[in-house]
XYZ file of C-alpha atoms in Angstrom:
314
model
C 72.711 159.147 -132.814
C 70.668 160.837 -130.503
C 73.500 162.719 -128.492
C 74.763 163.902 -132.577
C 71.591 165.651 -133.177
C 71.098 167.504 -129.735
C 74.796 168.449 -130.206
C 73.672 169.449 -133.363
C 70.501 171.322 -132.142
C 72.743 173.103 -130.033
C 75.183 174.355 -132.824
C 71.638 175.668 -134.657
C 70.485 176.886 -131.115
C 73.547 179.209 -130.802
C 73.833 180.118 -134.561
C 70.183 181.239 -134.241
C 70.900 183.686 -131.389
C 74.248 185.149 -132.289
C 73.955 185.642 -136.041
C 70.843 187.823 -136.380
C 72.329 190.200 -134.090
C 76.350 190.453 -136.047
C 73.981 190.719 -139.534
C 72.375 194.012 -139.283
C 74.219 195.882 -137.478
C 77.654 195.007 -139.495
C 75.785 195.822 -142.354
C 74.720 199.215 -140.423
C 77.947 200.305 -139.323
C 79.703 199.797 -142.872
C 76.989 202.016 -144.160
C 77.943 204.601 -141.704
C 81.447 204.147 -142.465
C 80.563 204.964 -145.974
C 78.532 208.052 -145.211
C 80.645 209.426 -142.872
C 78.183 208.996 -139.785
C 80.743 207.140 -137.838
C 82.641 210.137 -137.439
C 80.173 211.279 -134.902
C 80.403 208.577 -132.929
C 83.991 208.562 -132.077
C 84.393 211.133 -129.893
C 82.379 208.980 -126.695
C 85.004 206.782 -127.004
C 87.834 209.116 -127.404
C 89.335 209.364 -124.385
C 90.290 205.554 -124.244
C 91.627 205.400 -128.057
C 93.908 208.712 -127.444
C 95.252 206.909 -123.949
C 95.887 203.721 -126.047
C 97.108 205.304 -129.150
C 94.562 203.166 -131.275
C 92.857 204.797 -133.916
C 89.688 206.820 -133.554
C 87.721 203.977 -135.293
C 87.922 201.712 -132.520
C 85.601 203.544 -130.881
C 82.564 202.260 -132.964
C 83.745 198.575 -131.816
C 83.920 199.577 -127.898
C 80.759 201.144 -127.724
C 78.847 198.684 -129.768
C 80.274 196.080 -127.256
C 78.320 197.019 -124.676
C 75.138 195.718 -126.580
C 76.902 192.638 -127.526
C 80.314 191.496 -127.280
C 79.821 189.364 -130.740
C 78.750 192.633 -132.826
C 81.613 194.744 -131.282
C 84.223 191.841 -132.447
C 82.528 191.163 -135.760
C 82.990 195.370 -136.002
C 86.611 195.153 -135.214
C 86.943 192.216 -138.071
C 84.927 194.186 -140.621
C 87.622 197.125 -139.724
C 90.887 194.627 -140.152
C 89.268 193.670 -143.795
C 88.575 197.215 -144.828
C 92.080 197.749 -144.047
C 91.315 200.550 -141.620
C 93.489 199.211 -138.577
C 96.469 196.229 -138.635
C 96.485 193.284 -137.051
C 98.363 194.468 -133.926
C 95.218 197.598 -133.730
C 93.345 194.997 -134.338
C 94.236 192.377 -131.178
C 94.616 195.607 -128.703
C 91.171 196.496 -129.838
C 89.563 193.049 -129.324
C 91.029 193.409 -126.647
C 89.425 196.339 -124.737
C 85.908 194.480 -125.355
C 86.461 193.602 -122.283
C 85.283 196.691 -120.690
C 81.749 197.090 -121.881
C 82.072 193.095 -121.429
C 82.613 193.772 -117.578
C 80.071 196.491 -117.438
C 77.375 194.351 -118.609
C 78.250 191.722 -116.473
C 78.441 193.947 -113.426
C 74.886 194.982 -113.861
C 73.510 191.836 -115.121
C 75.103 189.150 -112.926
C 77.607 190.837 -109.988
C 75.646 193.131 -108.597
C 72.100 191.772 -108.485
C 73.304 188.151 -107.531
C 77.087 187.233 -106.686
C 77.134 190.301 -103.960
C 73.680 189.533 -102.796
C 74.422 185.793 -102.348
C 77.911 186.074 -101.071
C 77.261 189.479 -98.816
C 79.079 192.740 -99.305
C 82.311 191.987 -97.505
C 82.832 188.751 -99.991
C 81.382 189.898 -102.500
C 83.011 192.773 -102.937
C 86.377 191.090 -103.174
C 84.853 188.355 -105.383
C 84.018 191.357 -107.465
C 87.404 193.046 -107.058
C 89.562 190.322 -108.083
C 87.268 190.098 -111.225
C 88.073 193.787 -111.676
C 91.358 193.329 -111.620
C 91.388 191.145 -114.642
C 90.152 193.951 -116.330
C 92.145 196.592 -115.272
C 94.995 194.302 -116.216
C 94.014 193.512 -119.616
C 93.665 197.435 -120.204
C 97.080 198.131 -119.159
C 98.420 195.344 -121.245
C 96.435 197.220 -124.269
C 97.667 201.140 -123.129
C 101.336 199.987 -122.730
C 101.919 197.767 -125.923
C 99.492 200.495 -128.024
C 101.663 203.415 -126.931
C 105.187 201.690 -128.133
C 103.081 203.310 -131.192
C 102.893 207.116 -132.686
C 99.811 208.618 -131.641
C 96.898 208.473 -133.371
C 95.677 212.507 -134.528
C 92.154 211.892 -133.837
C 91.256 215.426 -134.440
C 92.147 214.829 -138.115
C 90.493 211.635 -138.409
C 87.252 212.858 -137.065
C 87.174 216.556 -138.353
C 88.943 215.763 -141.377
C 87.109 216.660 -144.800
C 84.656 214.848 -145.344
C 83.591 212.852 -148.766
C 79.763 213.076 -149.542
C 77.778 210.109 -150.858
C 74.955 209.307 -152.375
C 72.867 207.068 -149.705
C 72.075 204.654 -152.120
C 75.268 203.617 -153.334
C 76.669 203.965 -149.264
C 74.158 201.295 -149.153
C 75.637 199.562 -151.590
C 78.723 199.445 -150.521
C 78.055 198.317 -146.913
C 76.221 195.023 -147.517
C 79.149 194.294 -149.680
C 81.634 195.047 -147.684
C 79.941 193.211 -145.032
C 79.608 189.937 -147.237
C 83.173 188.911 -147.048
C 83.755 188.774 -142.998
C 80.150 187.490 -143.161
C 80.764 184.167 -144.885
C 83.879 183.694 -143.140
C 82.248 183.873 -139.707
C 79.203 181.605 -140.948
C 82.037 179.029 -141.548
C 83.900 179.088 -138.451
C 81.399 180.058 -135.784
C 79.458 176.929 -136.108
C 82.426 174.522 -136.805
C 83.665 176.152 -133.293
C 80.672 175.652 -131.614
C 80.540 172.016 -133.117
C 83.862 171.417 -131.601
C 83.171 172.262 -128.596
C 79.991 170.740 -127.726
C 81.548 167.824 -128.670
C 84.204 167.892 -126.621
C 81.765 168.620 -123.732
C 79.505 165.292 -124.815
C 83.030 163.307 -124.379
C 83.656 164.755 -120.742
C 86.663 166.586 -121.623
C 85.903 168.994 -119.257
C 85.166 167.174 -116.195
C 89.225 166.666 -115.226
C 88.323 169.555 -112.960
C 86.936 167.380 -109.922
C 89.496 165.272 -110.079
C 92.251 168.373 -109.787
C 90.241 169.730 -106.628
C 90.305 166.638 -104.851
C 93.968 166.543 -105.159
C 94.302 170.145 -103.494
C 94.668 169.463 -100.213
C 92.675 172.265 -98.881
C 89.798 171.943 -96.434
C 87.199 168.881 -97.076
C 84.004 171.363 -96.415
C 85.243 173.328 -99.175
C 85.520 171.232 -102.019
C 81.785 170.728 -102.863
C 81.578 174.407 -102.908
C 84.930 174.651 -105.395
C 83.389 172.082 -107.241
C 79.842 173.157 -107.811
C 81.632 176.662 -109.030
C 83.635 175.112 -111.566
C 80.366 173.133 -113.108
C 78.020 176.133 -112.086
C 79.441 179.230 -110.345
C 75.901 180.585 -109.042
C 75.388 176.900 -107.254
C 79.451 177.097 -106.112
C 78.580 180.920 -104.896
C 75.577 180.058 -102.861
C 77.267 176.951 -100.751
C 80.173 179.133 -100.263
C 78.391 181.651 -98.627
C 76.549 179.238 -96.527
C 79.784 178.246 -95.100
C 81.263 181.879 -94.491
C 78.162 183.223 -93.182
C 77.836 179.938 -90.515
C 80.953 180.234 -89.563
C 82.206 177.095 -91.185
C 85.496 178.741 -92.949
C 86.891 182.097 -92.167
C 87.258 185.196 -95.103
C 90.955 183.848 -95.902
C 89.598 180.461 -97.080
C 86.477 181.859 -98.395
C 88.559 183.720 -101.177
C 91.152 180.918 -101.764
C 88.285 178.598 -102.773
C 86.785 181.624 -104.766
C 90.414 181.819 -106.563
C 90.607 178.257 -107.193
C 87.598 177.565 -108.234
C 87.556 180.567 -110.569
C 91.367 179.366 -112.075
C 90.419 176.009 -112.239
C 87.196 176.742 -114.316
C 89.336 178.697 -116.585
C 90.611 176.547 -118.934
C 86.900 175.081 -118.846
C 86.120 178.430 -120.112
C 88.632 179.510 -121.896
C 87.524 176.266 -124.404
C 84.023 175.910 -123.671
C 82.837 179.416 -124.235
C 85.597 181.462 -125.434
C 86.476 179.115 -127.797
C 82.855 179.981 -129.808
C 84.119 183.581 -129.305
C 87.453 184.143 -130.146
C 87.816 181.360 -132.750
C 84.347 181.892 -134.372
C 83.911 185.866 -134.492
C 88.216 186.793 -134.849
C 89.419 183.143 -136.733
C 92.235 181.123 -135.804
C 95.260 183.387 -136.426
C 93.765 186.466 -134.059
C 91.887 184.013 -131.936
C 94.409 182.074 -131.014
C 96.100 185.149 -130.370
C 93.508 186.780 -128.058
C 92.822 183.466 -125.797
C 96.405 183.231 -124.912
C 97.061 186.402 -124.047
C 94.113 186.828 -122.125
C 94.275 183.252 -120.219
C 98.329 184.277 -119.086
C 96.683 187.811 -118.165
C 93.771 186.331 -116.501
C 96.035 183.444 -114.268
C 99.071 185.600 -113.278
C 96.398 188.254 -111.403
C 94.632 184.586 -110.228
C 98.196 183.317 -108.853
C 98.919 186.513 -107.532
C 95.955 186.823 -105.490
C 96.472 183.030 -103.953
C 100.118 184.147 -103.112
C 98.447 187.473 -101.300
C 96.376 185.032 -99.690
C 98.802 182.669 -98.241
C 101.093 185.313 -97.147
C 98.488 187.514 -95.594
C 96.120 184.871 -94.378
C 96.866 184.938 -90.559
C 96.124 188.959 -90.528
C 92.139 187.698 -91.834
């Protein structure tokens, strides 16, 4: 009973800190779709939509992504509903959140703790094979979105525009924001529930037992362990070990890559899971998580073959 109600607490705790922020500023941006302010907006993120063929209004999305990740998918929603961009515009857009994603982790967590626990040398590369990720996801987004026509986003932003009265622009917003609204009130929380559950029941604690059945070097299991259940605690004993001399660069970064695809799935379900499923729905979520996890592990594997291949040069 009392493990229901802090899982519960927990579902409330997240609600609370996610849903305020979608709220206003979905209402917001369908008022400025309505008015026509939008239109000014698109051009900072032109560049990327004219590379990726996807139209101009996936700008508003990318930039508002690098406020919150939630807002800029709720924004990208709101834009599937409205009818303004299909579903394949739609998962190629969700997609390239993971830019301002990447930025904001960058300032917030890379750069003022992995590279200063981990040193410049590691944590650098720890930082690089992160990047790659990225850069892979984008090119997986430019190539499908150019099998496309190209979007004229010179007509789409300069094109005539409609006047309207404020009041009923106003109007129009909060109701157009209603329907994507309930939805997401429905399945973010019953996501969230899910999960926390399936964290109560230990479903994500098989990775110890797949370490330990590695093979690799005893001193550098606690570290690849402590990563997957925390990856500042798995960062910090890692460098302890490079920086004494323990393990060498080569095994520093294999542990970093197995611990890193290891945790994945853990991820993928534990956090993503509130993400994708709660802010996009099954059909797109689904959608998003597998193509990113395949993404996200072939640049992973790829990296541990580098390693093995390459390791006696290190």
């Amino acid at each position: 009973m009392v493990t229901q109600l802090h899982i519960l607490y927990k579902v409330l705790e997240f609600m609370v800190y996610v849903f305020p922020r979608i709220v206003p500023t979905l209402v917001l941006c369908n008022i400025f779709l309505e008015t026509g302010l939008m239109k000014r907006l698109m051009p900072l993120g032109r560049r990327f939509t004219e590379v990726a063929h996807l139209p101009a209004e996936v700008s508003l999305p990318f930039i508002s992504s690098f406020g919150s990740s939630y807002v800029g998918g709720a924004i990208v929603v709101d834009l599937l509903e409205r009818k303004l961009i299909d579903d394949r515009q739609a998962l190629l857009s969700s997609m390239a959140l993971s830019i301002p994603v990447f930025f904001r982790e960058f300032i917030s967590y890379y750069l003022p703790t992995a590279i200063s626990i981990l040193g410049w040398t590691l944590g650098c590369i720890y930082v690089g094979i992160h990047a790659t990720v990225i850069v892979a996801k984008m090119a997986f987004v430019i190539a499908v979105g150019r099998r496309s026509p190209a979007q004229n986003f010179r007509d789409t932003c300069a094109g005539e525009e409609v006047k309207t009265c404020l009041g009923d622009a106003v109007h129009k917003g909060v109701y157009d924001s209603i329907r994507p609204l309930k939805r997401m009130a429905i399945t973010m929380p019953l996501a969230a529930l899910i999960i926390f559950e399936l964290e109560a029941l230990g479903v994500f604690d098989y990775s110890a037992l797949m370490v330990r059945e590695i093979g690799i070097s005893s001193c550098v299991i606690p570290a690849i362990l402590s990563y997957v259940a925390h990856p500042m605690l798995g960062l910090s004993m890692l460098a302890v070990l490079y920086h004494e001399g323990d393990i060498v660069l080569a095994e520093a970064v294999m542990a970093i890559l197995l611990g890193s695809l290891i945790q994945l799935p853990v991820n993928t379900i534990r956090f993503s899971g509130t993400y994708y499923l709660g802010v996009y729905g099954p059909l797109l979520g689904v959608k998003l998580v597998a193509i990113s996890t395949v993404i996200t592990i072939l640049v992973y594997g790829s990296y541990i073959i580098l390693v093995i291949l390459y390791q006696h040069v290190w």
